[in-house]
Amino acid sequence: MRKMEDLISINYVKLLIIALFYTCVSCSSVEKKIYVELNDTVPCVRLLNATHQIGCQSSMSGDTGVLHVLESEEDLDWILNTGPHPPYMIVMETAFFNRSVMLRMKNSSRVSGVAVIVSKTGLAENFSPHTTCPNQNTGVYSASYGPELANCNVTAWNPLGNGLSYEDFSFPVFALKDENQTQVIRKCYEEHNLRVNGSAPQYPLCAMQLFSHMHAVTDTVTCMRRTDLQNRFSINPEVMCDPLSDFNVWSSTRPLNNSAKGHKANESVVIAATRLDGRSFFWEEAPAAEGTVSGIVTLLAAVHALQPVTQQAPPPRNIFFTFFQGEAFDYIGSSKMVYDMERNEFVIDLDNVHSMLEIGQVGLRSGRNLWMHSDPVSLTNSSVMDEVTKMTDNMQSIADGLHISLAKLNVTQPLPPSSLQRFLRVRPIPGLVLADHQTSFINRYYESVYDDAENLNVSYPPNLSPDEQLVFETEEAKSLAEVATLVARSLYKQAGGEERNLNNITADPRIVAQLLYGFLIQKNNSWFRSLLPPEVTKKGANSILSSGPPQFYIGVGPRNIGPVHSVTRFVQYIMANLTGAATNLTETQCQNPESKDLFSYFWVSGPSSVNSSGEPFCVRAPVRLAKAVSPAFERMEYGSRDYSTWTESRWKSIRARVFLVASRELEMLTLGVGVAVLLLSLMVTYFISSKADLLFSSARETPTTTY
Amino acid sequence: MTLAVFFGCAFIAFGPAFSLFVFTIVKDPLRIIILIAGAFFWLLSLLLSSLVWFIAVKACNGVQDPTLHRALLIFGVFFSVLLQEVFRFAYYRLLRKANEGLASISDEDGLDISVRQMAYVAGLGFGIMSGAFSMINILSDSLGPGTVGIFGDSQYYFVTAALMTLALTLLHTFWGVVFFEGCEKSRWWVIAAVVALHLLVAGLSLLNPLYEASLPPVYGITLLMAVWAFFSSGGSLHNLNTLCTRRKAEEESAQ
C-alpha cells in the first residue's frame, strides 16, 4: 500500500488520483504521507465560572512540539532545561500525571502540550484531580451558617484532591486511550527522538500537534456578555460558551399532578435523593463509579424494592425519588429544584417536604460500615432534632436487622458535599446523608478517570459471556443490594409505613448486578436495550448505546445524541420500567396520551430473545424529567455567588496528529535552491529573449520568431 | 517555518515558467490567448483521462490485489499520456485553422504570429497547467507543520516533487515546439518520438520514490529536448557562433 502511495507522488498519476479523490474523499494523499491522525483522544476543555477559567486550550492553529516521552526525572530536566529542541510536546504515563509535574510544566515556556496515556499500569495509590473541599462555596456552610464549619474547616472531605482539574493550563492536555495509537507515538519517538548516549537526536524529529482552541476566556460573566452582545447585534451570532445543563429525574410512589405547580394540599413527601453526575480532568470521560454510580444503583434498587409494597400498603406519606444532575459543579440540579420549589414552579413546594434521605458514596464499605451524616447547625432546632433522631433510630434498628453496622456521627461534623445542603440553605429540613465514610472520603480516585469498575471492585470471573456477566452477582452487587434494602425500608418507615411490611421490602441483588454492569461495564447490553425505546436500540452505536460504560460528565444542552444526557435517559427509562405499569396503548397513543398530568408514557422495546427482537409496548410511570440548569442563568446573574455559574467553552475542532518536522537547515536549503532557480531562470530567459532574433534566425528561412 | 519550504518549492517548480511568461508571453495578448487555450486543452485531456480512471477503478472496486492496483496505475498513466498527445494534436489542428482569424484580431501592425511561436506558447500552456496540477496539492501540504517521512519516505519529497514539476513544465514546452514542427512538416517520426519520450518520462515517474533512478534520466531527456527544440525552432550552431563572436566583438570594441 505504501509502495502504491509512493507512486502517486508526482506527475499524471497524481492528477488522476486527485480526480478520483475529489469524488470519493476530500483528503489529499500527500497529507496521508505526512500525518498520522489520532482519533481516540480525549481533550481537557475550558470551563468557566463567575470568577475563573479552568481547563486547557491550544492556540488557534494548534500547538506543535517535538515529542518527548516522559519516563524519568532525567527526562523532566531534559524537557524543562537542557533539551535543544523546545517547545516539547510531552507524552507521559499515568504515573507522572500529578500536580507537581503538571505545575512545573505549566510554569515552563518549553512545554507546548501534554498527552497522557491513560492506563492502569503505574497508577498511583491515589489520584484525585478534584479539590480537597468539593463545592466549597455553594454548600450551606458559610460565614452566616455555621462559620466554624465552613470551607471544610472540620473535615477535608477529599484530602487526596490535588486540584488539578481546577488549574488553568495555557497548553492543550489530551488523554490517549487507544493502545494502537500510543504504540504509533512510541514507535515514532523511538525511531527519531531517542537520545543516543545523552546527545541530542538528529532531525527529522517526531512531533505532535494538538488542536483544542477554546472560544471563551476569563470567566462566565465575560463570555456571556460577549455572547449576549453578539446575539443582539450580529446576524450570525457566535456563542462562546454554554451553561452546563441537563435534566433531573424524579418520580414518586404516588403520582403527583405535574400540571399543577406549587403547594400540594395534604401532601407530605420524603425525598430520597442521589446525584447523577461526576467529572474528571478530561472532558466527557467521567466513569464516577464510587462517586456516583454507587448512589444511582442503590437508589434505583431501592425504588424497585419499594414498588410492590407501596402499591399494596401505601404509607401515609409520599416518597419522592430524585436524581440530581450537575451536582459536581456547585449543585446545579438541586439548586434548580429548590429554586423552583421556592417560586412555586415545581410540582411540590418546600412545605410539602417532610424530610430527606440522601445517598452519597456507598460503594466502598470496609467492614460493612455505613455512616449517617447530619447537619449540626439545623439540629439546634428542636423539631428538626426530634425528626432526625427518630429517623436515625429507625434506620439503626433496620440496619441491625440487616446486620449492617450503621453509625450516627457526632454533631460536630458538618455534612459532606451533598444536595441536602442546598435544601438546608433555604429551610432547616430534617435530613440524613448515607455514606460509606466516617470523615474524609474512602474513595481514593474521587472525580478522576480511575474511579471506574475496578475501583468499585466490580470484576467478573473469566470466561463469562456478556449476558452471563450482566446477571452475575458480584460481592459489590450483594453489598449494594443490602444498602438498597436499608434505604428502601428506611424510606418506607420514614413515610409512615407499618413495621410489619418492612420485611417484605428487599432489594434484588440481581437488579443491582444488572445496573452495575450497565453503568460500569457495558451500557449496550440486552437488559438496557429492552428498557429503552426501539428507535434508540435500532440506531445502535450511533445513539446513546455505544459500546462501553456511560460517562457522567453533565455536558451542555443540545447534544449530538439527543437533547438529554445518556445517563439521565437510562435512569429515566430504568425507573419507568421498574416502577411503571405496562399498558396496551399503541405507539401513537403512547406518544400522545390523553392526559400527561399524573403519568408519563414510555414506548419501550421489550425484552428480546435470541431469535426475536422483542415486542415493543407502552409503559406508564410517574417518572419525569425536570430541567437542571443553574438559576443563575435564568436570572442572568452570571457573577452569582449563590448559584452555580459553570459554563463550558465552545470550540471548533479537537484533534491530534503526529508527524515529522524537518531541520531548519533543510528548509533554508530548499528556499535557497528555490530562489537560485528563480533568479537563474529570470536571467537566462531575459538573455535568450533579448537575443532571440539572432538565435532563432535560420539561414534557410526568413526570420520567423520574434521573441 | 515551513513557509520556507513552501516558497522554495514554489520557486523551483514555477520559477522558470514564470520568467518565460513574463519575458515572452505577457507583452502580446494573442500569445496570452493561445497560452490559456493550451492550458484549457490540457485540462480537457485531464478530464477525459480522469473519467476513464474513474470507470476503471469502479470496475475493479473491491479487489484487494496490489498487483492489479499497480497494473491499473500503469494503464492510467499511459492512457493519460496518449490522451494528452491526442489533445496536443487537436490543438495544433485548431490553431492551424484559426491562424488567419487570430492574425486578424492581432495588433494592427501586422505582427502576426508564426507557427513556431504558437508551438512554443501552446507548449508552455500545457506545461504550466500540468505543472500546476501536479504541484498545487503538494505545495499546500508543504506549508506544514509536518514534513513527509513518518512512514519512512524520503524527507526530500517536496524538493524532488518541485524539481520533477520544473522538468515537466519545460518538457511540455519543448515537446510542444518539436511536435508542432513535426506536424507542420509532416514528419511522423518526430511526433512518434515525442509521444515515446512522454511515455518514457511518465514511466520513469513510476519509479518514485527511487528519486536517483527517475530524476537524472528525466533531466537528461529535458536537456535533449531543449537542444532538439532549439534546432527545430530555427536555432543552429551557426547562430550560437555568431552570438558568441558578436559578444566577443562587442567586448573587444568596448575595450
Coordinates of C-alpha atoms in Angstrom, one line a residue, chain A residues 397-650:
Chain A
S397 CA -32.9 -0.6 64.1
I398 CA -33.4 -1.6 60.4
A399 CA -29.7 -1.8 59.9
D400 CA -29.4 -4.0 63.0
G401 CA -31.9 -6.3 61.4
L402 CA -29.8 -6.5 58.3
H403 CA -26.6 -6.9 60.2
I404 CA -25.2 -3.7 58.8
S405 CA -23.1 -1.6 61.0
L406 CA -24.7 1.8 60.8
A407 CA -23.4 4.6 62.9
K408 CA -24.6 8.1 63.5
L409 CA -21.9 10.7 63.7
N410 CA -21.4 13.1 66.5
V411 CA -22.9 16.5 66.0
T412 CA -19.7 18.5 65.5
Q413 CA -19.0 17.3 61.9
P414 CA -20.7 19.1 59.1
L415 CA -22.5 17.4 56.2
P416 CA -20.3 16.1 53.4
P417 CA -20.8 17.7 50.0
S418 CA -24.5 16.8 49.3
S419 CA -27.6 18.1 47.7
L420 CA -29.2 18.3 51.1
Q421 CA -27.0 21.3 51.7
R422 CA -28.9 23.2 49.1
F423 CA -32.2 22.4 50.8
L424 CA -30.8 23.5 54.1
R425 CA -29.8 26.8 52.7
V426 CA -33.4 27.8 52.5
R427 CA -35.1 25.7 55.2
P428 CA -34.0 23.5 58.1
I429 CA -35.3 20.3 56.6
P430 CA -34.6 17.2 58.7
G431 CA -32.3 15.1 56.6
L432 CA -29.6 12.5 56.6
V433 CA -26.8 11.6 54.2
L434 CA -25.9 8.0 54.0
A435 CA -22.3 7.3 53.1
D436 CA -19.5 4.7 53.5
H437 CA -17.1 7.2 55.0
Q438 CA -16.9 8.5 58.6
T439 CA -14.8 11.5 57.9
S440 CA -13.0 12.0 54.6
F441 CA -13.9 10.0 51.5
I442 CA -12.8 6.4 51.3
N443 CA -12.7 6.9 47.5
R444 CA -9.1 7.3 46.5
Y445 CA -9.9 8.3 43.0
Y446 CA -12.7 10.8 43.6
E447 CA -13.7 12.6 40.4
S448 CA -11.0 11.1 38.3
V449 CA -10.8 8.8 35.3
Y450 CA -9.8 5.9 37.5
D451 CA -13.0 5.9 39.6
D452 CA -14.2 3.0 37.5
A453 CA -15.5 -0.5 37.9
E454 CA -12.1 -1.7 39.2
N455 CA -12.1 1.0 41.9
L456 CA -15.5 -0.4 43.0
N457 CA -14.2 -3.9 42.9
V458 CA -16.7 -4.9 40.2
S459 CA -15.0 -7.7 38.4
Y460 CA -16.1 -10.9 36.9
P461 CA -14.7 -14.4 36.7
P462 CA -13.1 -15.1 33.3
N463 CA -14.9 -16.9 30.5
L464 CA -18.3 -15.3 31.2
S465 CA -20.3 -14.2 28.1
P466 CA -21.7 -10.7 28.3
D467 CA -25.1 -12.0 29.1
E468 CA -23.7 -14.1 31.9
Q469 CA -21.8 -11.1 33.2
L470 CA -24.9 -9.0 33.1
V471 CA -26.6 -11.1 35.7
F472 CA -23.5 -12.2 37.7
E473 CA -24.0 -11.1 41.3
T474 CA -20.6 -9.8 42.4
E475 CA -19.8 -9.1 46.0
E476 CA -20.2 -5.5 45.3
A477 CA -23.7 -6.1 43.9
K478 CA -24.7 -8.0 47.1
S479 CA -23.3 -5.3 49.2
L480 CA -25.1 -2.5 47.4
A481 CA -28.3 -4.6 47.5
E482 CA -28.0 -4.6 51.3
V483 CA -27.7 -0.9 51.3
A484 CA -30.6 -0.6 48.9
T485 CA -32.7 -2.7 51.2
L486 CA -31.7 -0.5 54.1
V487 CA -32.6 2.6 52.1
A488 CA -35.9 1.2 50.9
R489 CA -37.0 0.1 54.4
S490 CA -35.9 3.3 56.0
L491 CA -37.8 5.3 53.4
Y492 CA -40.9 3.2 53.9
K493 CA -40.6 3.7 57.7
Q494 CA -39.9 7.3 57.3
A495 CA -43.0 7.7 55.1
G496 CA -45.1 6.3 58.0
G497 CA -45.4 2.8 56.7
E498 CA -46.2 -0.1 59.0
E499 CA -43.5 -2.0 60.7
R500 CA -44.9 -5.4 59.7
N501 CA -44.4 -4.7 56.0
L502 CA -40.8 -3.9 56.3
N503 CA -39.6 -7.5 55.9
N504 CA -41.4 -7.6 52.5
I505 CA -39.0 -5.0 51.2
T506 CA -35.8 -6.5 49.9
A507 CA -33.7 -5.2 47.1
D508 CA -32.9 -7.8 44.4
P509 CA -29.1 -8.3 44.1
R510 CA -29.8 -9.4 40.5
I511 CA -31.2 -6.0 39.6
V512 CA -28.2 -4.4 41.3
A513 CA -25.8 -6.6 39.4
Q514 CA -27.5 -5.6 36.1
L515 CA -27.4 -2.0 37.0
L516 CA -23.8 -2.1 37.9
Y517 CA -23.0 -3.9 34.7
G518 CA -24.9 -1.4 32.6
F519 CA -23.4 1.7 34.3
L520 CA -19.9 0.5 34.8
I521 CA -19.0 -2.1 32.1
Q522 CA -21.3 -2.1 29.1
K523 CA -24.3 0.1 28.5
N524 CA -25.1 -1.6 25.3
N525 CA -26.4 -4.8 27.0
S526 CA -29.6 -6.8 26.4
W527 CA -31.3 -5.5 29.5
F528 CA -30.7 -1.8 28.8
R529 CA -31.8 -2.4 25.2
S530 CA -35.1 -4.0 26.3
L531 CA -35.8 -1.0 28.6
L532 CA -35.1 1.7 26.0
P533 CA -37.3 2.9 23.1
P534 CA -36.9 0.9 19.9
E535 CA -35.6 3.9 17.9
V536 CA -32.7 4.1 20.3
T537 CA -31.8 0.4 20.2
K538 CA -32.2 0.3 16.4
K539 CA -29.7 3.1 15.9
G540 CA -27.1 1.0 17.7
A541 CA -23.6 2.5 18.0
N542 CA -24.7 6.0 16.8
S543 CA -27.1 6.5 19.6
I544 CA -26.6 6.7 23.3
L545 CA -26.0 3.0 23.3
S546 CA -22.4 3.0 22.1
S547 CA -20.1 0.4 23.5
G548 CA -18.5 0.7 26.9
P549 CA -19.7 2.3 30.1
P550 CA -21.5 5.6 30.0
Q551 CA -19.8 8.8 31.1
F552 CA -21.2 11.0 33.8
Y553 CA -19.9 14.5 33.0
I554 CA -23.1 16.7 32.6
G555 CA -22.1 18.5 29.5
V556 CA -24.1 21.2 27.8
G557 CA -27.6 21.4 26.5
P558 CA -28.2 20.2 22.9
R559 CA -26.0 17.1 22.3
N560 CA -25.4 15.3 19.1
I561 CA -27.1 12.2 20.5
G562 CA -30.2 14.0 21.5
P563 CA -31.3 16.6 24.0
V564 CA -30.9 14.5 27.1
H565 CA -27.7 13.1 28.6
S566 CA -27.5 9.4 28.1
V567 CA -27.2 8.6 31.8
T568 CA -30.3 10.7 32.5
R569 CA -32.1 8.8 29.8
F570 CA -31.0 5.5 31.2
V571 CA -32.1 6.4 34.7
Q572 CA -35.4 7.7 33.4
Y573 CA -36.2 4.6 31.5
I574 CA -35.0 2.2 34.1
M575 CA -37.2 3.9 36.6
A576 CA -40.1 3.8 34.3
N577 CA -39.7 0.1 33.7
L578 CA -39.0 -0.8 37.3
T579 CA -42.0 1.1 38.7
G580 CA -44.3 1.6 35.8
A581 CA -47.3 -0.5 34.6
A582 CA -47.5 -1.9 31.1
T583 CA -50.5 -0.6 29.2
N584 CA -52.0 -1.8 26.0
L585 CA -51.7 1.5 24.2
T586 CA -50.5 1.6 20.6
E587 CA -47.4 3.5 19.7
T588 CA -49.2 6.7 18.6
Q589 CA -51.5 6.6 21.6
C590 CA -48.4 6.1 23.8
Q591 CA -46.7 9.1 22.3
N592 CA -49.8 11.3 22.5
P593 CA -51.7 10.1 25.6
E594 CA -54.9 11.8 26.6
S595 CA -53.6 13.1 29.8
K596 CA -50.0 13.5 31.0
D597 CA -50.8 15.1 34.3
L598 CA -50.2 12.1 36.5
F599 CA -48.1 9.8 34.4
S600 CA -45.5 9.8 31.6
Y601 CA -45.8 7.2 28.9
F602 CA -42.8 5.4 27.5
W603 CA -42.6 3.3 24.4
V604 CA -40.1 0.6 25.2
S605 CA -38.5 -2.2 23.2
G606 CA -39.3 -5.0 25.5
P607 CA -37.1 -8.0 26.3
S608 CA -35.8 -9.7 23.2
S609 CA -34.7 -13.3 22.9
V610 CA -32.1 -14.8 20.6
N611 CA -34.3 -15.1 17.6
S612 CA -36.9 -12.4 18.0
S613 CA -36.4 -8.7 18.6
G614 CA -39.0 -8.3 21.3
E615 CA -42.4 -6.8 21.2
P616 CA -42.4 -3.0 22.0
F617 CA -45.1 -1.9 24.4
C618 CA -46.2 1.2 26.3
V619 CA -45.2 1.8 29.9
R620 CA -47.0 4.2 32.2
A621 CA -45.0 5.6 35.1
P622 CA -44.9 8.8 37.2
V623 CA -41.3 9.4 36.1
R624 CA -40.4 12.9 35.0
L625 CA -37.5 15.0 33.8
A626 CA -37.0 18.4 35.3
K627 CA -34.6 20.9 33.7
A628 CA -31.4 21.1 35.6
V629 CA -29.8 24.4 34.7
S630 CA -28.4 26.8 37.2
P631 CA -30.9 29.5 38.3
A632 CA -28.0 32.0 37.8
F633 CA -28.6 31.7 34.0
E634 CA -32.4 32.1 34.4
R635 CA -31.8 35.2 36.5
M636 CA -29.0 36.4 34.2
E637 CA -26.8 36.7 37.2
Y638 CA -23.6 35.4 35.7
G639 CA -21.5 36.5 38.6
S640 CA -23.7 34.8 41.1
R641 CA -22.2 33.7 44.4
D642 CA -25.2 31.6 45.4
Y643 CA -25.8 29.5 42.3
S644 CA -23.6 27.5 40.0
T645 CA -22.2 29.6 37.2
W646 CA -20.3 26.9 35.3
T647 CA -20.2 27.1 31.6
E648 CA -18.3 25.1 29.0
S649 CA -16.4 27.0 26.3
R650 CA -17.2 26.2 22.7

